[in-house]
Amino acid sequence: MQDLVNGLAQGAIYSLAGVGLVLIFSVVRVPNFAHGEPVMVAAMLPVTLMALFNMPLALALVLGVVAAIALGIFFSVAIFSRLSKYPEVSLLIISLALVVMISSLAVMFWGDAARQTPGSPSTVLNWGGVRIPVMWIIIFFMALAATVALDAFIRYTTPGRAMRAMALNPFAAKLMGIPVARYHALAFGIGSGLAGVAGALFSLAFAVQSSMGAAIALKAFIVIIFAGMGSIWGAFAGGLLLGLVESYGASYLSSGYRDTFGFIFLLGVLLIKPNGLFARRANG
Amino acid sequence: MVDALTLQEITAGYQGSVVLRSVSLSVPVGQNVAIVGPNGAGKSTLLKAISGLVSVKEGSIRINGNDTTNWPPEKIVSAGVVHVPEGRQVFPGLSVEENLWLGGYTKPSRREDLLADVLDLFPRLKERLRQAADSLSGGEQQMLAIGRGLMAEPQVLMLDEPTLGLAPVIVDLMIDALENLRSRKELSLLVVEQSVQLTRGLCEHAYILVDGKIAASGATDEVINDDMMKIYLGTH
Ligand SMILES: Nc1ncnc2c1ncn2[C@@H]1O[C@H](COP(=O)(O)OP(=O)(O)OP(=O)(O)O)[C@@H](O)[C@H]1O
Ligand SMILES: [Mg+2]
């Protein structure tokens, strides 16, 4: 039971990061390995803001997410929207270069020590011997709420439908008069914002460090490959599943290999279902 | 009266290869123009240059007298020129209704009227509003592509091979629908088309494009006849 709870809490973070990545990948086809960097920025920045400016926790968290959104929009406007005619492999290499640059800068600025954002609710519920920190419950429902909101946004709003059109046929989307450059930035902004929320929540419950981005991005990729690349709810479920795999793997097999269980599981999934567990038509 | 669309000696192509060389053309308001030419002549590239998908290296494009050379596609659509591409390019997985909705992206306040109008023109789409666009027959997809273009309320509608690969009965339906559009004074068609029946029945003017250059132009009856076709296209 404890493994289940641990896995869901950790997994909800992966879900959020994965949902953001699936949005970016489906709308603009950028395999954005730098997706972990907005997670990291929103995880690291609040403590610094609180220390430097004596800022209240809530404001610091919000500003961390805003910084993540800004980073995503920067990725789009300054880099990837200018390179959209290049193949995905080139974009992949560029996103890896961004990981190296941003995480080196972050390590210079913040050092590489692990830390946690203080001030989250410390109450721990105890249900028949299972420890459930209230913060974990908050994480889970925030991730769920963000995914519901994104799904509704994609389905029912004009920008959402325009982004869905870009995902399905970018060429035709241009011919409809859809300003694709603007939605490129919007997809990056929203996707990185969700990554930022993941980072902020992560830092409230678990230890974070300035070099964490690459590992989170890899996990977000595992999640969306599970999900079959195109589905928001697939990514949400995939994140929870990855959290559970890691948590059960760590407790029944070996905690030292925690990070490898996800990959092994991914390989297994791909052998059995090459299109991903939740593969269906792309829905943005 | 200023022409709806004018191209002045435009040169355009893809990275490393020039496809169109000094092409001039004009589409008068309310009149229809055909472009014919052999495969690979650059007909689709010409439409792409107008709609902003391919960049123009020399020359200028004007819509209603305003210079729109190298404007991004969304501004061209807003300026009144809409491109219905080769191969239909419907949004797969979305319903007919959602496809048409997207066509009206630049005209949100006029959507309802425009939709009613399109469904009038293509009643077959009306019966299939909830059906996935990619499950339609080829002819129905072409109707959807044209209807989706009309949802942007264009002044010039550019059609790239609208009858390609369609059964003869469907081609007749398409011609009827386009004839119907013809009666609209405010709309011009710029049609790339192999079907002589369609171009002669529909278009006042025709241009023959060969190897990226305009080889002949004039009234459709004079340009699209057996002699011309033989000389320039090597057909018939
Ligand atoms: N995306 C592209 N990149 C590079 N070259 C291209 C591209 N698209 C077309 N071409 C080249 O441009 C030339 C003109 O092609 P285009 O599609 O405009 O011809 P077309 O007249 O429409 O032919 P068709 O009747 O077969 O449709 C061809 O030589 C083609 O190979
Ligand atoms: Mg063509």
Coordinates of C-alpha atoms and ligand atoms in Angstrom, one line a residue:
Chain A
M1 CA 0.0 0.0 0.0
Q2 CA 2.8 2.4 0.9
D3 CA 4.4 1.7 -2.4
L4 CA 1.1 2.5 -4.2
V5 CA 0.9 5.9 -2.5
N6 CA 4.6 6.7 -3.1
G7 CA 4.2 5.7 -6.7
L8 CA 1.1 7.8 -7.3
A9 CA 2.7 10.9 -5.7
Q10 CA 5.9 10.7 -7.7
G11 CA 3.9 9.5 -10.8
A12 CA 1.6 12.6 -10.7
I13 CA 4.7 14.7 -11.2
Y14 CA 5.8 12.6 -14.2
S15 CA 2.2 12.9 -15.5
L16 CA 2.3 16.7 -15.4
A17 CA 5.7 16.8 -17.1
G18 CA 4.5 14.2 -19.7
V19 CA 1.3 16.0 -20.4
G20 CA 3.2 19.2 -21.1
L21 CA 5.6 17.4 -23.3
V22 CA 2.9 15.6 -25.3
L23 CA 1.3 18.9 -26.0
I24 CA 4.5 20.3 -27.4
F25 CA 5.4 17.2 -29.3
S26 CA 2.0 16.8 -30.9
V27 CA 1.5 20.4 -31.9
V28 CA 4.9 21.4 -33.1
R29 CA 6.8 18.0 -33.6
V30 CA 9.8 19.1 -31.6
P31 CA 11.3 16.2 -29.6
N32 CA 12.1 18.7 -26.8
F33 CA 14.7 17.1 -24.5
A34 CA 15.1 20.4 -22.8
H35 CA 11.6 19.9 -21.4
G36 CA 13.2 19.1 -18.0
E37 CA 14.7 22.6 -17.8
P38 CA 11.5 24.5 -17.1
V39 CA 10.8 21.8 -14.5
M40 CA 14.1 22.5 -12.9
V41 CA 13.8 26.3 -13.0
A42 CA 10.4 26.3 -11.3
A43 CA 11.8 23.8 -8.8
M44 CA 14.9 25.9 -7.9
L45 CA 13.8 29.5 -8.3
P46 CA 11.3 29.8 -5.4
V47 CA 13.8 29.1 -2.6
T48 CA 16.1 31.7 -4.1
L49 CA 13.3 34.3 -4.4
M50 CA 12.2 33.6 -0.9
A51 CA 15.7 34.0 0.4
L52 CA 16.7 37.1 -1.6
F53 CA 13.4 39.1 -1.4
N54 CA 11.7 37.6 1.6
M55 CA 8.9 36.6 -0.8
P56 CA 5.9 34.6 0.5
L57 CA 5.9 31.0 -0.6
A58 CA 2.8 31.2 -2.9
L59 CA 4.2 34.2 -4.9
A60 CA 7.6 32.6 -5.2
L61 CA 6.0 29.4 -6.6
V62 CA 3.9 31.4 -9.0
L63 CA 7.0 33.3 -10.2
G64 CA 8.8 30.0 -10.7
V65 CA 6.1 28.8 -13.0
V66 CA 6.0 32.1 -14.8
A67 CA 9.8 31.7 -15.4
A68 CA 9.1 28.2 -16.8
I69 CA 6.5 29.6 -19.2
A70 CA 8.9 32.3 -20.2
L71 CA 11.6 29.8 -20.9
G72 CA 9.3 27.7 -23.0
I73 CA 8.2 30.8 -25.1
F74 CA 11.9 31.6 -25.5
F75 CA 12.5 28.1 -26.8
S76 CA 9.8 28.6 -29.3
V77 CA 10.4 32.1 -30.5
A78 CA 14.1 32.3 -30.4
I79 CA 15.0 28.7 -31.4
F80 CA 12.5 26.1 -32.6
S81 CA 10.0 28.1 -34.6
R82 CA 13.0 29.4 -36.7
L83 CA 14.1 25.8 -37.3
S84 CA 10.8 24.2 -38.2
K85 CA 11.9 23.2 -41.6
Y86 CA 14.7 21.0 -40.3
P87 CA 14.1 17.3 -39.5
E88 CA 13.2 16.1 -36.0
V89 CA 16.7 14.7 -35.5
S90 CA 18.3 18.1 -35.8
L91 CA 15.8 19.6 -33.4
L92 CA 16.6 16.7 -31.0
I93 CA 20.3 17.6 -31.1
I94 CA 19.5 21.2 -30.5
S95 CA 17.3 20.4 -27.6
L96 CA 20.2 18.3 -26.1
A97 CA 22.5 21.3 -26.5
L98 CA 20.0 23.4 -24.6
V99 CA 20.0 20.9 -21.8
V100 CA 23.8 21.1 -21.5
M101 CA 23.8 24.9 -21.6
I102 CA 20.9 25.6 -19.3
S103 CA 21.9 23.0 -16.7
S104 CA 25.5 24.2 -16.6
L105 CA 24.3 27.7 -16.1
A106 CA 22.0 26.5 -13.4
V107 CA 24.8 24.6 -11.6
M108 CA 27.0 27.7 -11.8
F109 CA 24.3 29.8 -10.2
W110 CA 22.8 27.4 -7.7
G111 CA 25.5 24.7 -7.2
D112 CA 24.5 21.1 -7.4
A113 CA 23.3 20.5 -3.8
A114 CA 19.9 18.9 -3.3
R115 CA 17.3 21.1 -1.6
Q116 CA 13.6 21.3 -1.0
T117 CA 11.3 24.3 -1.0
P118 CA 10.2 24.7 2.7
G119 CA 6.8 25.7 3.9
S120 CA 4.6 23.0 2.3
P121 CA 1.9 21.5 4.6
S122 CA 3.7 19.0 6.8
T123 CA 0.6 17.1 8.0
V124 CA 0.9 13.4 7.3
L125 CA -2.2 11.3 7.3
N126 CA -2.0 7.8 8.6
W127 CA -4.5 5.4 7.2
G128 CA -4.1 1.9 8.6
G129 CA -0.3 2.2 8.7
V130 CA 0.0 3.9 5.3
R131 CA 1.6 7.3 5.5
I132 CA 0.1 9.8 3.2
P133 CA 1.6 13.4 3.4
V134 CA -1.2 15.9 2.7
M135 CA 1.3 17.5 0.2
W136 CA 1.1 14.3 -1.9
I137 CA -2.6 14.5 -2.1
I138 CA -2.3 18.1 -3.2
I139 CA 0.2 17.0 -5.9
F140 CA -2.1 14.3 -7.2
F141 CA -5.1 16.5 -7.5
M142 CA -3.2 19.4 -8.9
A143 CA -1.9 17.1 -11.7
L144 CA -5.4 15.8 -12.3
A145 CA -6.9 19.3 -12.4
A146 CA -4.2 20.6 -14.8
T147 CA -4.8 17.7 -17.1
V148 CA -8.6 18.2 -17.1
A149 CA -8.1 21.9 -17.7
L150 CA -5.7 21.2 -20.6
D151 CA -8.1 18.7 -22.1
A152 CA -11.0 21.1 -22.0
F153 CA -8.8 23.9 -23.4
I154 CA -7.8 21.7 -26.4
R155 CA -11.4 20.6 -27.1
Y156 CA -13.5 23.7 -26.6
T157 CA -11.5 26.8 -27.2
T158 CA -10.4 28.4 -30.5
P159 CA -6.7 28.3 -29.7
G160 CA -7.1 24.7 -28.5
R161 CA -8.8 23.6 -31.7
A162 CA -6.2 25.6 -33.8
M163 CA -3.4 23.7 -32.0
R164 CA -5.2 20.4 -32.7
A165 CA -5.4 21.3 -36.3
M166 CA -1.7 22.0 -36.4
A167 CA -1.1 18.6 -34.8
L168 CA -3.1 16.8 -37.4
N169 CA -2.0 18.7 -40.5
P170 CA 0.3 21.6 -40.1
F171 CA 0.3 22.4 -43.8
A172 CA -3.4 22.6 -44.0
A173 CA -3.5 24.6 -40.7
K174 CA -1.5 27.4 -42.4
L175 CA -4.0 27.4 -45.3
M176 CA -6.9 28.0 -42.9
G177 CA -5.3 31.2 -41.8
I178 CA -4.2 29.9 -38.5
P179 CA -1.2 31.9 -37.3
V180 CA 1.0 28.9 -36.7
A181 CA 4.0 30.8 -35.2
R182 CA 1.8 32.2 -32.5
Y183 CA 0.4 28.8 -31.6
H184 CA 3.9 27.3 -31.7
A185 CA 4.8 29.7 -28.9
L186 CA 1.5 29.0 -27.1
A187 CA 2.1 25.3 -27.2
F188 CA 5.6 25.7 -25.8
G189 CA 4.4 28.2 -23.2
I190 CA 1.6 26.0 -21.9
G191 CA 3.6 22.8 -22.1
S192 CA 6.5 24.4 -20.2
G193 CA 4.1 25.9 -17.8
L194 CA 2.8 22.5 -16.9
A195 CA 6.4 21.4 -16.6
G196 CA 6.9 24.3 -14.3
V197 CA 3.9 23.3 -12.1
A198 CA 5.4 19.8 -12.0
G199 CA 8.7 21.3 -10.8
A200 CA 7.1 23.6 -8.2
L201 CA 5.1 20.7 -6.7
F202 CA 8.1 18.4 -6.9
S203 CA 10.3 20.8 -4.9
L204 CA 7.6 21.0 -2.2
A205 CA 7.6 17.3 -1.6
F206 CA 11.0 15.9 -2.7
A207 CA 14.6 16.9 -3.0
V208 CA 15.5 18.8 -6.2
Q209 CA 18.8 20.0 -7.7
S210 CA 19.9 22.2 -10.6
S211 CA 21.0 19.2 -12.7
M212 CA 17.7 17.4 -12.4
G213 CA 16.3 18.5 -15.8
A214 CA 17.7 15.8 -18.1
A215 CA 16.5 12.9 -15.9
I216 CA 13.0 14.4 -15.7
A217 CA 12.9 15.0 -19.4
L218 CA 13.9 11.4 -20.1
K219 CA 11.1 10.3 -17.8
A220 CA 8.6 12.5 -19.6
F221 CA 9.7 10.9 -22.8
I222 CA 9.2 7.5 -21.3
V223 CA 5.7 8.6 -20.3
I224 CA 4.7 9.8 -23.7
I225 CA 6.1 6.8 -25.5
F226 CA 4.1 4.6 -23.1
A227 CA 1.1 6.8 -24.1
G228 CA 1.7 6.4 -27.8
M229 CA 2.9 10.0 -28.3
G230 CA -0.4 11.7 -29.0
S231 CA -2.7 11.4 -26.1
I232 CA -3.1 13.7 -23.1
W233 CA -4.9 11.2 -20.9
G234 CA -2.5 8.5 -22.1
A235 CA 0.4 10.7 -20.8
F236 CA -1.4 11.2 -17.5
A237 CA -2.0 7.5 -17.0
G238 CA 1.6 6.8 -18.3
G239 CA 3.1 9.1 -15.6
L240 CA 1.2 7.4 -12.8
L241 CA 2.2 4.0 -14.2
L242 CA 5.9 5.0 -14.3
G243 CA 5.7 6.3 -10.7
L244 CA 4.2 2.9 -9.7
V245 CA 6.8 0.9 -11.6
E246 CA 9.6 2.8 -10.0
S247 CA 8.1 2.6 -6.5
Y248 CA 7.4 -1.1 -6.6
G249 CA 10.7 -1.8 -8.4
A250 CA 12.6 0.1 -5.7
S251 CA 10.9 -1.7 -2.9
Y252 CA 10.8 -5.3 -4.2
L253 CA 13.9 -5.4 -6.3
S254 CA 16.5 -2.8 -5.5
S255 CA 16.2 0.9 -4.8
G256 CA 19.6 1.5 -6.3
Y257 CA 18.2 0.9 -9.8
R258 CA 15.1 2.9 -9.3
D259 CA 15.7 5.0 -12.4
T260 CA 16.3 2.1 -14.7
F261 CA 13.0 0.3 -14.0
G262 CA 11.2 2.8 -16.1
F263 CA 13.4 2.1 -19.1
I264 CA 13.1 -1.7 -18.7
F265 CA 9.4 -1.4 -18.5
L266 CA 9.3 0.9 -21.5
L267 CA 11.3 -1.7 -23.5
G268 CA 8.8 -4.3 -22.4
V269 CA 5.8 -2.2 -23.5
L270 CA 7.3 -1.5 -26.8
L271 CA 8.0 -5.1 -27.5
I272 CA 4.4 -6.0 -26.8
K273 CA 2.6 -2.9 -28.0
P274 CA 4.9 -1.0 -30.4
N275 CA 2.5 2.0 -30.6
G276 CA 2.4 2.5 -26.9
L277 CA -0.1 1.4 -24.3
F278 CA -2.7 4.0 -24.9
A279 CA -2.1 4.5 -28.6
R280 CA -5.0 6.1 -30.4
R281 CA -5.5 8.9 -32.8
A282 CA -3.6 12.0 -32.0
N283 CA -5.8 14.5 -30.2
G284 CA -3.2 17.2 -29.4
Chain B
M1 CA -10.9 48.3 -61.7
V2 CA -8.0 46.9 -59.7
D3 CA -7.5 43.1 -60.3
A4 CA -8.3 40.8 -57.4
L5 CA -4.9 39.3 -57.8
T6 CA -1.8 40.3 -59.8
L7 CA 1.6 38.6 -60.1
Q8 CA 4.3 40.6 -61.6
E9 CA 7.3 38.7 -62.9
I10 CA 7.7 36.5 -59.9
T11 CA 10.6 34.2 -59.5
A12 CA 10.2 31.5 -56.8
G13 CA 11.2 28.0 -55.8
Y14 CA 12.6 25.9 -53.1
Q15 CA 16.0 26.0 -51.5
G16 CA 18.5 25.5 -54.2
S17 CA 16.1 25.2 -57.1
V18 CA 14.2 27.9 -58.9
V19 CA 10.9 26.6 -60.2
L20 CA 9.0 29.7 -61.4
R21 CA 10.7 32.2 -63.7
S22 CA 9.3 35.6 -64.2
V23 CA 5.7 34.6 -64.1
S24 CA 3.1 37.3 -64.6
L25 CA -0.6 36.7 -64.2
S26 CA -3.8 38.5 -63.2
V27 CA -7.2 37.5 -61.9
P28 CA -9.8 40.1 -62.6
V29 CA -12.5 40.6 -59.9
G30 CA -15.4 38.1 -60.4
Q31 CA -13.7 36.2 -63.3
N32 CA -12.2 32.8 -63.3
V33 CA -8.7 31.9 -64.5
A34 CA -7.3 28.5 -65.4
I35 CA -3.7 27.4 -65.2
V36 CA -2.7 24.3 -67.3
G37 CA 0.6 22.7 -67.9
P38 CA 2.5 19.4 -67.9
N39 CA 3.4 17.6 -64.7
G40 CA 6.2 19.3 -62.9
A41 CA 5.7 22.7 -64.6
G42 CA 5.3 24.5 -61.3
K43 CA 1.6 24.9 -61.2
S44 CA 1.3 23.9 -57.5
T45 CA 4.4 25.9 -56.7
L46 CA 2.7 29.0 -58.2
L47 CA -0.3 28.6 -55.9
K48 CA 2.0 28.1 -53.0
A49 CA 3.9 31.2 -53.8
I50 CA 0.7 33.2 -53.8
S51 CA -0.5 31.7 -50.5
G52 CA 2.8 32.4 -48.8
L53 CA 4.0 28.8 -48.5
V54 CA 6.9 29.3 -50.8
S55 CA 9.0 32.4 -50.7
V56 CA 9.1 34.7 -53.7
K57 CA 12.7 35.8 -54.6
E58 CA 11.9 38.4 -57.2
G59 CA 8.8 40.2 -58.4
S60 CA 5.7 41.1 -56.6
I61 CA 2.2 39.8 -55.7
R62 CA -0.7 42.1 -55.2
I63 CA -4.1 41.4 -53.7
N64 CA -6.6 44.2 -54.6
G65 CA -3.6 46.4 -55.3
N66 CA -1.9 45.8 -52.0
D67 CA 1.6 44.3 -52.1
T68 CA 1.4 41.0 -50.3
T69 CA 4.7 39.6 -51.5
N70 CA 6.1 37.1 -48.9
W71 CA 3.4 37.7 -46.4
P72 CA 2.8 34.8 -44.1
P73 CA 0.0 32.4 -45.1
E74 CA -2.4 33.6 -42.4
K75 CA -2.3 37.2 -43.6
I76 CA -2.9 36.1 -47.2
V77 CA -6.0 34.3 -46.0
S78 CA -7.2 37.4 -44.2
A79 CA -6.5 39.4 -47.3
G80 CA -9.0 37.3 -49.2
V81 CA -7.0 34.7 -51.1
V82 CA -7.6 31.1 -50.1
H83 CA -5.7 28.0 -51.3
V84 CA -7.4 24.6 -51.6
P85 CA -4.3 22.4 -52.0
E86 CA -3.6 19.4 -54.1
G87 CA -4.6 16.1 -52.4
R88 CA -7.4 17.7 -50.4
Q89 CA -5.5 17.8 -47.1
V90 CA -8.5 17.5 -44.8
F91 CA -7.8 17.2 -41.0
P92 CA -8.0 13.4 -40.4
G93 CA -9.8 12.3 -37.3
L94 CA -11.8 15.5 -37.1
S95 CA -15.4 15.5 -38.2
V96 CA -16.7 17.3 -41.3
E97 CA -18.2 19.9 -39.1
E98 CA -14.9 20.5 -37.3
N99 CA -13.0 20.7 -40.5
L100 CA -15.4 23.4 -41.8
W101 CA -15.2 25.2 -38.4
L102 CA -11.4 25.4 -38.9
G103 CA -11.9 26.8 -42.4
G104 CA -13.8 29.7 -40.8
Y105 CA -10.9 30.5 -38.5
T106 CA -10.5 34.0 -39.9
K107 CA -14.2 34.7 -40.0
P108 CA -15.5 33.6 -36.6
S109 CA -18.5 36.0 -36.6
R110 CA -19.7 34.9 -40.0
R111 CA -19.3 31.1 -39.4
E112 CA -23.0 30.3 -39.2
D113 CA -24.0 32.0 -42.5
L114 CA -20.9 30.7 -44.3
L115 CA -21.6 27.1 -43.1
A116 CA -25.2 27.3 -44.3
D117 CA -24.0 28.5 -47.6
V118 CA -21.4 25.7 -48.0
L119 CA -23.9 23.0 -47.0
D120 CA -26.3 24.5 -49.6
L121 CA -23.6 24.2 -52.2
F122 CA -22.6 20.6 -51.2
P123 CA -25.7 18.9 -49.7
R124 CA -23.7 15.7 -49.4
L125 CA -21.6 17.3 -46.6
K126 CA -24.8 18.1 -44.7
E127 CA -25.6 14.4 -44.3
R128 CA -22.1 13.7 -43.1
L129 CA -21.4 16.5 -40.7
R130 CA -20.5 14.2 -37.8
Q131 CA -18.5 11.8 -39.9
A132 CA -14.7 11.7 -39.7
A133 CA -13.3 13.6 -42.6
D134 CA -10.9 10.8 -43.5
S135 CA -13.7 8.3 -43.8
L136 CA -15.3 10.3 -46.7
S137 CA -14.9 9.2 -50.3
G138 CA -12.4 11.0 -52.5
G139 CA -15.1 13.2 -54.0
E140 CA -16.6 14.1 -50.7
Q141 CA -13.2 15.0 -49.3
Q142 CA -12.7 17.3 -52.3
M143 CA -16.1 18.9 -51.6
L144 CA -15.0 19.3 -48.0
A145 CA -11.7 20.8 -49.0
I146 CA -13.5 23.4 -51.2
G147 CA -16.2 24.0 -48.6
R148 CA -13.5 24.5 -46.0
G149 CA -11.9 27.1 -48.3
L150 CA -15.2 28.9 -48.8
M151 CA -15.6 29.1 -45.0
A152 CA -12.9 31.8 -45.1
E153 CA -15.1 33.9 -47.4
P154 CA -12.4 34.3 -50.0
Q155 CA -12.4 36.8 -52.8
V156 CA -10.1 34.6 -54.8
L157 CA -10.4 30.8 -54.3
M158 CA -7.4 28.9 -55.6
L159 CA -8.1 25.2 -56.5
D160 CA -5.3 22.8 -57.2
E161 CA -6.6 19.9 -59.4
P162 CA -10.0 19.7 -57.9
T163 CA -11.1 16.8 -60.1
L164 CA -7.9 14.7 -60.0
G165 CA -8.7 11.0 -59.4
L166 CA -12.5 11.5 -59.2
A167 CA -15.0 9.3 -61.0
P168 CA -16.8 11.0 -63.9
V169 CA -20.1 11.3 -62.1
I170 CA -18.4 13.1 -59.3
V171 CA -16.5 15.3 -61.7
D172 CA -19.9 16.4 -63.1
L173 CA -21.1 17.2 -59.6
M174 CA -18.0 19.2 -58.9
I175 CA -18.4 21.1 -62.2
D176 CA -22.0 21.9 -61.2
A177 CA -21.0 23.2 -57.8
L178 CA -18.2 25.3 -59.3
E179 CA -20.6 26.6 -62.0
N180 CA -22.8 27.6 -59.1
L181 CA -20.0 29.5 -57.5
R182 CA -19.3 31.2 -60.8
S183 CA -22.5 33.2 -60.5
R184 CA -21.2 34.9 -57.5
K185 CA -20.0 38.3 -58.7
E186 CA -17.6 38.9 -55.9
L187 CA -15.7 35.6 -56.1
S188 CA -12.9 34.7 -58.5
L189 CA -11.5 31.2 -59.1
L190 CA -7.9 30.5 -59.9
V191 CA -8.0 26.8 -61.0
V192 CA -5.2 24.5 -61.8
E193 CA -6.9 21.7 -63.8
Q194 CA -6.2 19.1 -66.4
S195 CA -9.9 18.6 -67.4
V196 CA -10.5 20.6 -70.5
Q197 CA -14.2 20.2 -69.9
L198 CA -13.9 22.0 -66.6
T199 CA -11.6 24.8 -67.6
R200 CA -13.5 25.7 -70.8
G201 CA -16.8 25.6 -69.0
L202 CA -15.7 27.6 -66.1
C203 CA -12.8 30.0 -66.8
E204 CA -12.8 33.1 -68.9
H205 CA -9.0 33.3 -69.0
A206 CA -6.3 30.6 -69.2
Y207 CA -2.5 30.5 -68.8
I208 CA -0.3 27.7 -70.0
L209 CA 2.7 27.1 -67.7
V210 CA 5.6 25.1 -69.1
D211 CA 8.8 24.6 -67.2
G212 CA 8.1 27.4 -64.8
K213 CA 7.3 30.0 -67.5
I214 CA 4.1 31.3 -69.0
A215 CA 4.1 29.9 -72.5
A216 CA 0.8 31.3 -73.6
S217 CA -2.2 33.1 -72.2
G218 CA -5.5 34.6 -73.3
A219 CA -9.2 33.8 -73.6
T220 CA -9.8 30.2 -72.6
D221 CA -11.3 29.1 -75.9
E222 CA -8.2 30.4 -77.8
V223 CA -5.6 29.0 -75.4
I224 CA -7.1 25.7 -74.5
N225 CA -7.7 24.1 -77.8
D226 CA -6.2 21.1 -79.6
D227 CA -3.5 23.1 -81.3
M228 CA -2.2 24.7 -78.2
M229 CA -2.4 21.5 -76.2
K230 CA -0.4 19.8 -78.8
I231 CA 2.3 22.4 -79.0
Y232 CA 2.8 23.0 -75.3
L233 CA 1.7 19.9 -73.5
G234 CA 2.3 17.2 -76.0
T235 CA -1.1 15.7 -75.3
H236 CA -3.9 14.5 -77.5
Ligands
LIG1 N1 8.9 20.8 -51.5 C1 9.7 20.8 -52.6 N2 11.1 20.9 -52.5 C2 11.8 21.0 -53.6 N3 11.4 20.9 -54.9 C3 10.0 20.8 -55.1 C4 9.1 20.7 -53.9 N4 7.9 20.6 -54.4 C5 8.0 20.6 -55.8 N5 9.3 20.7 -56.2 C6 9.8 20.7 -57.6 O1 9.2 21.8 -58.2 C7 8.9 21.5 -59.5 C8 7.4 21.9 -59.8 O2 6.6 21.2 -59.0 P1 5.0 21.4 -58.8 O3 4.5 20.5 -57.8 O4 4.8 22.9 -58.7 O5 4.5 21.0 -60.3 P2 3.1 20.9 -60.8 O6 3.0 21.7 -62.1 O7 2.1 21.2 -59.8 O8 3.0 19.3 -61.2 P3 1.8 18.3 -61.1 O9 1.0 18.4 -62.3 O10 2.5 16.9 -61.1 O11 1.1 18.5 -59.9 C9 9.1 20.0 -59.7 O12 10.3 19.9 -60.4 C10 9.2 19.5 -58.3 O13 10.1 18.4 -58.3
MG2 MG 0.7 20.1 -58.8

